[in-house]
Amino acid sequence: MHKRYKILILVFLCSIIAFTSKAQYDISSPYSQYGIGSTNLLGNQYNSSMGGISQAIRRNNVINLLNPASYTAIDTQSFVFDIGFSMMWKNVSTTDYSSKSFLASITNISMAFPLCKSLKVALALTPLSDISYSASDTILAHGSFGDDDYIPTRVQSFDGNGGLDKLTFGLAYQPTFNRFLSRFSIGVNASYIFGNIYRSSLLSFGGAEGYVNSRVEKNYNVSAFSFDIGMQYFQSLKNGDILCVGATVGLPNKYSADEEYFRYTYINEDAAATLQDTIQYLSNDRKITMPYSLSAGLSYSRPNKFLVGVDAVYTKWSDFDFENNNIAELKDNLKLSMGGEFIPNLYGTYFEQFSYRAGINYDNGYIYLKDKRISKLGLSVGLSLPVKKLGTNINLSFEYGKLGTTDNGLIKESYYSLGLSITAKDRWFVKRKYR
């Protein structure tokens, strides 16, 4: 057992190093300039392959981070470890142009284990958001050359990158002293939020005489805590099927962000911006006001055979505040998910033991631009391959999604995502008997 602990700790630490040392998020998304960037709300490969349903999901071999009450489903004598990876291909297009990008990354590292029969713990490192955008706008010359009101052609450019990650400690409790109360489970996720948000804006006059190019850079180092509270109620029916209801509340919060503000002039040399003079430097303490969210779900399952479920997530993004410049573009939004899982025969041939999953999700969009909500639609499928001698499942997922529209001069994004996760479950907390 001690050797297993050492191996697991080594794998966990190596995974964290790989996770946190990623160079940057390089999937370009113009919409990531709003809010805290593009957010990850589909959970791990198990959740995402069923459209992101999570609130009423309870599995003894799945770490369902989106509802902390689910941790009590972990066996009393078991230890579960999960690590996930994904590859994404994205196409960004308008009516006039399109561009493509690719990203491969670690999506989650998590583990769960019991403290006692009624109390279970989970630890996880996951991305919260990513930011990667680049845009420019050319403004033609105003007035006639030589006149007092003449302004030459100029180019405004906007760039941003970075993202936020979260380290989560989860705790769940299921009463065991009363038959009725034992159908309930409650849990809490306490997460440490950290990361960097970088934004820059440039104004270039293309070398026009008497005009100086300028650049503004803002760099935010974010460090904060957030809390989610979850609940599940599960009822076994006469035929052995299980009905489960779940809900989670994401509490509103203020993230601390240390801002470094640079404003300087520059000249263009060899297609690069060269600093001339620093006009202004400021160091400020900022706050990112995060809104509350409410999630609820319902599932119906037959153990080791099938599961179907639906979820709804409401987030009050209109309460979001960061730099006082995004409030007008953000609206309260609702996300709906539906999905399911089917196992042909858990005790049949190897291929009959596969778990087949599918789901769909629709988000009406919290970004509001040019009289349009930037809505999103996603379709997903998945497959789980058991490796029973090792107590391991290999989970595969595929998702196709589209975001936005080319109407009204807006931007449309479409993407394909392949996910892989390895979930290991083993009985570690067994007292051995010797004779």
GROMACS .gro file of C-alpha atoms in nm:
model
  435
    1MET     CA    1   0.000   0.000   0.000
    2HIS     CA    2   0.281   0.242   0.085
    3LYS     CA    3   0.439   0.182  -0.257
    4ARG     CA    4   0.109   0.262  -0.425
    5TYR     CA    5   0.081   0.589  -0.234
    6LYS     CA    6   0.431   0.689  -0.343
    7ILE     CA    7   0.360   0.609  -0.708
    8LEU     CA    8   0.030   0.798  -0.701
    9ILE     CA    9   0.182   1.103  -0.533
   10LEU     CA   10   0.461   1.105  -0.794
   11VAL     CA   11   0.210   1.083  -1.081
   12PHE     CA   12  -0.005   1.356  -0.924
   13LEU     CA   13   0.289   1.594  -0.879
   14CYS     CA   14   0.420   1.532  -1.231
   15SER     CA   15   0.072   1.595  -1.371
   16ILE     CA   16   0.044   1.924  -1.180
   17ILE     CA   17   0.380   2.037  -1.318
   18ALA     CA   18   0.266   1.954  -1.672
   19PHE     CA   19  -0.068   2.126  -1.613
   20THR     CA   20   0.070   2.450  -1.472
   21SER     CA   21   0.368   2.478  -1.709
   22LYS     CA   22   0.161   2.502  -2.027
   23ALA     CA   23   0.290   2.789  -2.236
   24GLN     CA   24  -0.044   2.956  -2.302
   25TYR     CA   25  -0.393   2.896  -2.429
   26ASP     CA   26  -0.358   2.932  -2.807
   27ILE     CA   27  -0.709   2.847  -2.930
   28SER     CA   28  -0.807   3.188  -3.065
   29SER     CA   29  -1.155   3.299  -2.958
   30PRO     CA   30  -1.259   3.663  -3.007
   31TYR     CA   31  -1.533   3.614  -2.746
   32SER     CA   32  -1.276   3.529  -2.477
   33GLN     CA   33  -1.218   3.904  -2.426
   34TYR     CA   34  -1.547   3.920  -2.233
   35GLY     CA   35  -1.596   3.818  -1.870
   36ILE     CA   36  -1.304   3.610  -1.746
   37GLY     CA   37  -1.264   3.440  -2.083
   38SER     CA   38  -1.404   3.120  -2.229
   39THR     CA   39  -1.516   2.908  -1.935
   40ASN     CA   40  -1.502   2.531  -1.892
   41LEU     CA   41  -1.840   2.410  -1.762
   42LEU     CA   42  -1.866   2.057  -1.905
   43GLY     CA   43  -1.663   1.883  -1.636
   44ASN     CA   44  -1.448   1.580  -1.716
   45GLN     CA   45  -1.478   1.343  -2.013
   46TYR     CA   46  -1.751   1.144  -1.838
   47ASN     CA   47  -1.971   1.451  -1.795
   48SER     CA   48  -1.891   1.613  -2.130
   49SER     CA   49  -1.970   1.297  -2.330
   50MET     CA   50  -2.329   1.319  -2.194
   51GLY     CA   51  -2.376   1.685  -2.281
   52GLY     CA   52  -2.237   1.808  -1.950
   53ILE     CA   53  -2.504   1.664  -1.716
   54SER     CA   54  -2.371   1.643  -1.362
   55GLN     CA   55  -2.609   1.750  -1.088
   56ALA     CA   56  -2.780   1.412  -1.038
   57ILE     CA   57  -2.483   1.191  -1.131
   58ARG     CA   58  -2.351   0.949  -0.866
   59ARG     CA   59  -2.087   0.689  -0.952
   60ASN     CA   60  -1.844   0.499  -0.733
   61ASN     CA   61  -1.575   0.524  -1.003
   62VAL     CA   62  -1.637   0.882  -1.125
   63ILE     CA   63  -1.520   1.206  -0.962
   64ASN     CA   64  -1.806   1.442  -1.046
   65LEU     CA   65  -1.656   1.781  -0.959
   66LEU     CA   66  -1.962   1.979  -1.071
   67ASN     CA   67  -2.168   1.864  -0.771
   68PRO     CA   68  -1.960   1.803  -0.457
   69ALA     CA   69  -2.243   1.603  -0.295
   70SER     CA   70  -2.167   1.321  -0.542
   71TYR     CA   71  -1.837   1.235  -0.369
   72THR     CA   72  -2.023   1.020  -0.113
   73ALA     CA   73  -2.086   0.766  -0.391
   74ILE     CA   74  -1.717   0.669  -0.375
   75ASP     CA   75  -1.681   0.330  -0.206
   76THR     CA   76  -1.578   0.339   0.158
   77GLN     CA   77  -1.269   0.126   0.093
   78SER     CA   78  -1.172   0.266  -0.248
   79PHE     CA   79  -0.943   0.529  -0.393
   80VAL     CA   80  -1.025   0.690  -0.731
   81PHE     CA   81  -0.780   0.882  -0.949
   82ASP     CA   82  -0.862   1.053  -1.279
   83ILE     CA   83  -0.656   1.244  -1.533
   84GLY     CA   84  -0.797   1.384  -1.856
   85PHE     CA   85  -0.661   1.519  -2.183
   86SER     CA   86  -0.821   1.688  -2.483
   87MET     CA   87  -0.745   1.800  -2.837
   88MET     CA   88  -0.948   2.075  -3.002
   89TRP     CA   89  -0.970   2.196  -3.360
   90LYS     CA   90  -1.144   2.532  -3.403
   91ASN     CA   91  -1.253   2.737  -3.701
   92VAL     CA   92  -1.329   3.109  -3.654
   93SER     CA   93  -1.508   3.280  -3.941
   94THR     CA   94  -1.688   3.595  -4.055
   95THR     CA   95  -1.856   3.668  -4.387
   96ASP     CA   96  -1.512   3.766  -4.527
   97TYR     CA   97  -1.247   3.545  -4.369
   98SER     CA   98  -1.176   3.237  -4.157
   99SER     CA   99  -0.888   3.102  -3.950
  100LYS     CA  100  -0.809   2.770  -3.783
  101SER     CA  101  -0.629   2.675  -3.464
  102PHE     CA  102  -0.542   2.366  -3.258
  103LEU     CA  103  -0.474   2.295  -2.893
  104ALA     CA  104  -0.385   1.984  -2.693
  105SER     CA  105  -0.391   2.012  -2.313
  106ILE     CA  106  -0.453   1.844  -1.979
  107THR     CA  107  -0.814   1.908  -1.875
  108ASN     CA  108  -0.828   1.772  -1.520
  109ILE     CA  109  -0.632   1.596  -1.249
  110SER     CA  110  -0.841   1.467  -0.961
  111MET     CA  111  -0.859   1.211  -0.684
  112ALA     CA  112  -1.121   1.106  -0.428
  113PHE     CA  113  -1.111   0.884  -0.119
  114PRO     CA  114  -1.301   0.827   0.208
  115LEU     CA  115  -1.216   0.972   0.547
  116CYS     CA  116  -1.477   0.745   0.703
  117LYS     CA  117  -1.798   0.572   0.597
  118SER     CA  118  -2.002   0.892   0.581
  119LEU     CA  119  -1.734   1.147   0.485
  120LYS     CA  120  -1.551   1.157   0.148
  121VAL     CA  121  -1.284   1.391   0.011
  122ALA     CA  122  -1.187   1.504  -0.339
  123LEU     CA  123  -0.885   1.699  -0.466
  124ALA     CA  124  -0.864   1.840  -0.818
  125LEU     CA  125  -0.679   2.079  -1.047
  126THR     CA  126  -0.882   2.205  -1.344
  127PRO     CA  127  -0.888   2.500  -1.585
  128LEU     CA  128  -1.153   2.762  -1.512
  129SER     CA  129  -1.116   2.985  -1.818
  130ASP     CA  130  -0.889   3.068  -2.108
  131ILE     CA  131  -0.824   3.391  -2.294
  132SER     CA  132  -0.678   3.419  -2.643
  133TYR     CA  133  -0.784   3.683  -2.892
  134SER     CA  134  -0.638   3.925  -3.145
  135ALA     CA  135  -0.832   4.187  -3.340
  136SER     CA  136  -0.761   4.505  -3.535
  137ASP     CA  137  -0.957   4.786  -3.690
  138THR     CA  138  -0.838   5.029  -3.960
  139ILE     CA  139  -0.974   5.383  -3.947
  140LEU     CA  140  -0.924   5.576  -4.269
  141ALA     CA  141  -0.775   5.925  -4.277
  142HIS     CA  142  -0.998   6.212  -4.167
  143GLY     CA  143  -0.988   6.552  -4.339
  144SER     CA  144  -0.739   6.676  -4.600
  145PHE     CA  145  -0.363   6.656  -4.564
  146GLY     CA  146  -0.224   6.982  -4.427
  147ASP     CA  147  -0.550   7.096  -4.269
  148ASP     CA  148  -0.571   7.153  -3.894
  149ASP     CA  149  -0.834   6.880  -3.852
  150TYR     CA  150  -0.642   6.621  -4.055
  151ILE     CA  151  -0.588   6.281  -3.889
  152PRO     CA  152  -0.400   6.016  -4.091
  153THR     CA  153  -0.508   5.656  -4.136
  154ARG     CA  154  -0.460   5.466  -3.813
  155VAL     CA  155  -0.485   5.107  -3.694
  156GLN     CA  156  -0.624   5.002  -3.357
  157SER     CA  157  -0.519   4.654  -3.239
  158PHE     CA  158  -0.639   4.456  -2.938
  159ASP     CA  159  -0.477   4.142  -2.795
  160GLY     CA  160  -0.526   3.924  -2.492
  161ASN     CA  161  -0.407   3.593  -2.351
  162GLY     CA  162  -0.388   3.395  -2.030
  163GLY     CA  163  -0.648   3.221  -1.822
  164LEU     CA  164  -0.750   3.107  -1.475
  165ASP     CA  165  -0.709   2.767  -1.310
  166LYS     CA  166  -0.853   2.633  -0.986
  167LEU     CA  167  -0.728   2.395  -0.720
  168THR     CA  168  -1.027   2.236  -0.547
  169PHE     CA  169  -1.072   2.069  -0.211
  170GLY     CA  170  -1.409   1.897  -0.186
  171LEU     CA  171  -1.582   1.743   0.114
  172ALA     CA  172  -1.910   1.549   0.112
  173TYR     CA  173  -2.120   1.402   0.392
  174GLN     CA  174  -2.393   1.136   0.383
  175PRO     CA  175  -2.573   1.054   0.710
  176THR     CA  176  -2.570   0.688   0.804
  177PHE     CA  177  -2.754   0.694   1.138
  178ASN     CA  178  -3.103   0.730   0.987
  179ARG     CA  179  -3.261   0.541   0.697
  180PHE     CA  180  -3.443   0.842   0.554
  181LEU     CA  181  -3.154   1.088   0.596
  182SER     CA  182  -2.915   0.839   0.434
  183ARG     CA  183  -3.085   0.919   0.103
  184PHE     CA  184  -2.937   1.269   0.120
  185SER     CA  185  -2.586   1.385   0.052
  186ILE     CA  186  -2.440   1.733   0.093
  187GLY     CA  187  -2.102   1.864  -0.015
  188VAL     CA  188  -1.887   2.171  -0.060
  189ASN     CA  189  -1.606   2.264  -0.297
  190ALA     CA  190  -1.353   2.516  -0.169
  191SER     CA  191  -1.140   2.629  -0.464
  192TYR     CA  192  -0.829   2.842  -0.490
  193ILE     CA  193  -0.846   3.048  -0.811
  194PHE     CA  194  -0.519   3.161  -0.966
  195GLY     CA  195  -0.382   3.273  -1.300
  196ASN     CA  196  -0.300   3.565  -1.523
  197ILE     CA  197  -0.501   3.790  -1.755
  198TYR     CA  198  -0.309   4.000  -2.008
  199ARG     CA  199  -0.464   4.266  -2.233
  200SER     CA  200  -0.307   4.518  -2.467
  201SER     CA  201  -0.428   4.787  -2.708
  202LEU     CA  202  -0.222   4.962  -2.977
  203LEU     CA  203  -0.278   5.275  -3.180
  204SER     CA  204  -0.052   5.302  -3.487
  205PHE     CA  205  -0.035   5.586  -3.738
  206GLY     CA  206   0.185   5.398  -3.984
  207GLY     CA  207   0.478   5.639  -3.957
  208ALA     CA  208   0.283   5.956  -4.035
  209GLU     CA  209   0.494   6.263  -3.956
  210GLY     CA  210   0.413   6.430  -3.624
  211TYR     CA  211   0.216   6.134  -3.487
  212VAL     CA  212   0.345   5.891  -3.228
  213ASN     CA  213   0.233   5.530  -3.195
  214SER     CA  214   0.110   5.433  -2.849
  215ARG     CA  215   0.050   5.110  -2.660
  216VAL     CA  216  -0.131   5.025  -2.337
  217GLU     CA  217  -0.070   4.698  -2.152
  218LYS     CA  218  -0.263   4.563  -1.855
  219ASN     CA  219  -0.149   4.256  -1.669
  220TYR     CA  220  -0.361   4.106  -1.389
  221ASN     CA  221  -0.239   3.842  -1.146
  222VAL     CA  222  -0.547   3.681  -0.995
  223SER     CA  223  -0.559   3.507  -0.657
  224ALA     CA  224  -0.885   3.425  -0.481
  225PHE     CA  225  -1.109   3.162  -0.321
  226SER     CA  226  -1.453   3.045  -0.431
  227PHE     CA  227  -1.713   2.810  -0.282
  228ASP     CA  228  -1.981   2.581  -0.426
  229ILE     CA  229  -2.241   2.399  -0.214
  230GLY     CA  230  -2.414   2.088  -0.350
  231MET     CA  231  -2.696   1.854  -0.252
  232GLN     CA  232  -2.833   1.524  -0.384
  233TYR     CA  233  -3.137   1.314  -0.294
  234PHE     CA  234  -3.157   0.960  -0.430
  235GLN     CA  235  -3.442   0.713  -0.400
  236SER     CA  236  -3.439   0.342  -0.490
  237LEU     CA  237  -3.761   0.228  -0.656
  238LYS     CA  238  -3.932  -0.110  -0.618
  239ASN     CA  239  -3.780  -0.246  -0.940
  240GLY     CA  240  -3.428  -0.149  -0.829
  241ASP     CA  241  -3.401   0.162  -1.046
  242ILE     CA  242  -3.276   0.485  -0.888
  243LEU     CA  243  -3.421   0.834  -0.913
  244CYS     CA  244  -3.184   1.115  -0.817
  245VAL     CA  245  -3.227   1.492  -0.782
  246GLY     CA  246  -2.930   1.724  -0.740
  247ALA     CA  247  -2.854   2.095  -0.711
  248THR     CA  248  -2.551   2.319  -0.663
  249VAL     CA  249  -2.516   2.685  -0.568
  250GLY     CA  250  -2.206   2.874  -0.680
  251LEU     CA  251  -2.167   3.157  -0.430
  252PRO     CA  252  -2.096   3.511  -0.555
  253ASN     CA  253  -1.745   3.633  -0.489
  254LYS     CA  254  -1.483   3.899  -0.552
  255TYR     CA  255  -1.151   3.786  -0.700
  256SER     CA  256  -0.844   3.988  -0.606
  257ALA     CA  257  -0.641   4.097  -0.908
  258ASP     CA  258  -0.307   4.280  -0.884
  259GLU     CA  259  -0.291   4.506  -1.190
  260GLU     CA  260   0.021   4.638  -1.363
  261TYR     CA  261  -0.061   4.916  -1.608
  262PHE     CA  262   0.188   5.033  -1.873
  263ARG     CA  263   0.140   5.310  -2.125
  264TYR     CA  264   0.422   5.396  -2.364
  265THR     CA  265   0.511   5.518  -2.711
  266TYR     CA  266   0.682   5.299  -2.969
  267ILE     CA  267   0.805   5.282  -3.326
  268ASN     CA  268   0.770   4.997  -3.573
  269GLU     CA  269   1.100   4.840  -3.674
  270ASP     CA  270   1.131   4.516  -3.872
  271ALA     CA  271   0.762   4.436  -3.814
  272ALA     CA  272   0.810   4.468  -3.437
  273ALA     CA  273   0.717   4.736  -3.186
  274THR     CA  274   1.020   4.901  -3.023
  275LEU     CA  275   0.974   5.096  -2.699
  276GLN     CA  276   1.052   5.467  -2.702
  277ASP     CA  277   0.921   5.629  -2.384
  278THR     CA  278   0.719   5.505  -2.088
  279ILE     CA  279   0.440   5.758  -2.037
  280GLN     CA  280   0.270   5.599  -1.738
  281TYR     CA  281   0.313   5.306  -1.501
  282LEU     CA  282   0.064   5.216  -1.230
  283SER     CA  283   0.023   4.929  -0.986
  284ASN     CA  284  -0.331   4.880  -0.855
  285ASP     CA  285  -0.542   4.639  -0.652
  286ARG     CA  286  -0.847   4.543  -0.858
  287LYS     CA  287  -1.152   4.329  -0.790
  288ILE     CA  288  -1.335   4.095  -1.027
  289THR     CA  289  -1.696   4.065  -0.914
  290MET     CA  290  -1.816   3.712  -0.994
  291PRO     CA  291  -2.190   3.634  -1.005
  292TYR     CA  292  -2.378   3.352  -0.838
  293SER     CA  293  -2.496   3.044  -1.027
  294LEU     CA  294  -2.772   2.790  -0.966
  295SER     CA  295  -2.761   2.437  -1.109
  296ALA     CA  296  -3.024   2.163  -1.086
  297GLY     CA  297  -3.061   1.820  -1.240
  298LEU     CA  298  -3.262   1.500  -1.247
  299SER     CA  299  -3.153   1.148  -1.341
  300TYR     CA  300  -3.314   0.806  -1.372
  301SER     CA  301  -3.089   0.501  -1.379
  302ARG     CA  302  -3.074   0.125  -1.360
  303PRO     CA  303  -2.746   0.027  -1.196
  304ASN     CA  304  -2.493  -0.122  -1.440
  305LYS     CA  305  -2.739  -0.082  -1.729
  306PHE     CA  306  -2.846   0.272  -1.822
  307LEU     CA  307  -2.881   0.631  -1.708
  308VAL     CA  308  -3.065   0.933  -1.851
  309GLY     CA  309  -3.053   1.283  -1.710
  310VAL     CA  310  -3.125   1.652  -1.763
  311ASP     CA  311  -2.957   1.962  -1.619
  312ALA     CA  312  -3.018   2.336  -1.608
  313VAL     CA  313  -2.763   2.601  -1.507
  314TYR     CA  314  -2.852   2.968  -1.448
  315THR     CA  315  -2.576   3.227  -1.403
  316LYS     CA  316  -2.643   3.593  -1.322
  317TRP     CA  317  -2.370   3.735  -1.546
  318SER     CA  318  -2.531   4.080  -1.537
  319ASP     CA  319  -2.374   4.115  -1.190
  320PHE     CA  320  -2.023   4.061  -1.330
  321ASP     CA  321  -1.790   4.359  -1.297
  322PHE     CA  322  -1.432   4.395  -1.415
  323GLU     CA  323  -1.279   4.730  -1.514
  324ASN     CA  324  -1.635   4.867  -1.544
  325ASN     CA  325  -1.627   4.802  -1.919
  326ASN     CA  326  -1.800   4.469  -1.973
  327ILE     CA  327  -2.128   4.509  -1.788
  328ALA     CA  328  -2.326   4.627  -2.091
  329GLU     CA  329  -2.225   4.321  -2.295
  330LEU     CA  330  -2.313   4.053  -2.039
  331LYS     CA  331  -2.660   3.912  -1.973
  332ASP     CA  332  -2.801   3.651  -1.736
  333ASN     CA  333  -2.791   3.319  -1.913
  334LEU     CA  334  -2.937   2.969  -1.902
  335LYS     CA  335  -2.772   2.647  -2.011
  336LEU     CA  336  -2.968   2.324  -2.069
  337SER     CA  337  -2.813   1.978  -2.099
  338MET     CA  338  -2.950   1.631  -2.168
  339GLY     CA  339  -2.766   1.301  -2.195
  340GLY     CA  340  -2.745   0.937  -2.112
  341GLU     CA  341  -2.540   0.620  -2.083
  342PHE     CA  342  -2.603   0.258  -2.184
  343ILE     CA  343  -2.415  -0.065  -2.098
  344PRO     CA  344  -2.528  -0.368  -2.308
  345ASN     CA  345  -2.417  -0.637  -2.058
  346LEU     CA  346  -2.176  -0.568  -1.774
  347TYR     CA  347  -2.109  -0.944  -1.736
  348GLY     CA  348  -2.107  -1.034  -2.105
  349THR     CA  349  -1.828  -1.031  -2.362
  350TYR     CA  350  -1.566  -0.759  -2.343
  351PHE     CA  351  -1.733  -0.541  -2.607
  352GLU     CA  352  -2.071  -0.578  -2.434
  353GLN     CA  353  -1.916  -0.428  -2.122
  354PHE     CA  354  -1.845  -0.097  -2.297
  355SER     CA  355  -2.037   0.209  -2.176
  356TYR     CA  356  -2.189   0.413  -2.461
  357ARG     CA  357  -2.278   0.778  -2.396
  358ALA     CA  358  -2.435   1.069  -2.583
  359GLY     CA  359  -2.567   1.414  -2.502
  360ILE     CA  360  -2.665   1.760  -2.618
  361ASN     CA  361  -2.637   2.103  -2.458
  362TYR     CA  362  -2.761   2.450  -2.544
  363ASP     CA  363  -2.646   2.779  -2.391
  364ASN     CA  364  -2.847   3.090  -2.478
  365GLY     CA  365  -2.533   3.299  -2.426
  366TYR     CA  366  -2.428   3.562  -2.175
  367ILE     CA  367  -2.250   3.786  -2.429
  368TYR     CA  368  -2.477   4.037  -2.603
  369LEU     CA  369  -2.338   4.219  -2.907
  370LYS     CA  370  -2.502   4.405  -3.194
  371ASP     CA  371  -2.851   4.301  -3.082
  372LYS     CA  372  -2.751   3.933  -3.077
  373ARG     CA  373  -2.688   3.684  -2.798
  374ILE     CA  374  -2.378   3.472  -2.863
  375SER     CA  375  -2.547   3.134  -2.810
  376LYS     CA  376  -2.383   2.793  -2.818
  377LEU     CA  377  -2.496   2.444  -2.921
  378GLY     CA  378  -2.296   2.126  -2.856
  379LEU     CA  379  -2.340   1.757  -2.946
  380SER     CA  380  -2.131   1.487  -2.782
  381VAL     CA  381  -2.075   1.111  -2.776
  382GLY     CA  382  -1.849   0.894  -2.563
  383LEU     CA  383  -1.723   0.547  -2.492
  384SER     CA  384  -1.577   0.382  -2.182
  385LEU     CA  385  -1.345   0.081  -2.210
  386PRO     CA  386  -1.291  -0.122  -1.893
  387VAL     CA  387  -0.951  -0.260  -1.798
  388LYS     CA  388  -1.074  -0.474  -1.512
  389LYS     CA  389  -0.749  -0.638  -1.404
  390LEU     CA  390  -0.614  -0.292  -1.336
  391GLY     CA  391  -0.940  -0.150  -1.198
  392THR     CA  392  -0.924   0.115  -1.469
  393ASN     CA  393  -1.158   0.272  -1.725
  394ILE     CA  394  -1.043   0.448  -2.040
  395ASN     CA  395  -1.298   0.716  -2.131
  396LEU     CA  396  -1.317   0.862  -2.481
  397SER     CA  397  -1.533   1.158  -2.579
  398PHE     CA  398  -1.605   1.355  -2.896
  399GLU     CA  399  -1.787   1.685  -2.915
  400TYR     CA  400  -1.893   1.911  -3.199
  401GLY     CA  401  -2.009   2.260  -3.117
  402LYS     CA  402  -2.080   2.599  -3.265
  403LEU     CA  403  -2.083   2.940  -3.104
  404GLY     CA  404  -2.200   3.276  -3.235
  405THR     CA  405  -2.314   3.382  -3.581
  406THR     CA  406  -2.191   3.573  -3.885
  407ASP     CA  407  -2.506   3.790  -3.884
  408ASN     CA  408  -2.469   4.163  -3.816
  409GLY     CA  409  -2.095   4.146  -3.877
  410LEU     CA  410  -2.035   3.908  -3.587
  411ILE     CA  411  -1.806   3.605  -3.563
  412LYS     CA  412  -1.895   3.236  -3.572
  413GLU     CA  413  -1.688   2.965  -3.408
  414SER     CA  414  -1.715   2.592  -3.474
  415TYR     CA  415  -1.502   2.325  -3.312
  416TYR     CA  416  -1.429   1.956  -3.282
  417SER     CA  417  -1.294   1.819  -2.956
  418LEU     CA  418  -1.150   1.476  -2.873
  419GLY     CA  419  -1.112   1.383  -2.508
  420LEU     CA  420  -0.935   1.102  -2.325
  421SER     CA  421  -0.937   1.030  -1.954
  422ILE     CA  422  -0.796   0.746  -1.749
  423THR     CA  423  -0.984   0.663  -1.430
  424ALA     CA  424  -0.822   0.424  -1.184
  425LYS     CA  425  -1.018   0.275  -0.892
  426ASP     CA  426  -0.862   0.046  -0.635
  427ARG     CA  427  -0.943  -0.091  -0.289
  428TRP     CA  428  -0.681   0.067  -0.065
  429PHE     CA  429  -0.846   0.093   0.273
  430VAL     CA  430  -0.885  -0.273   0.362
  431LYS     CA  431  -0.750  -0.411   0.689
  432ARG     CA  432  -0.558  -0.722   0.608
  433LYS     CA  433  -0.597  -1.032   0.826
  434TYR     CA  434  -0.313  -1.277   0.879
  435ARG     CA  435  -0.314  -1.625   1.026
   0.00000   0.00000   0.00000
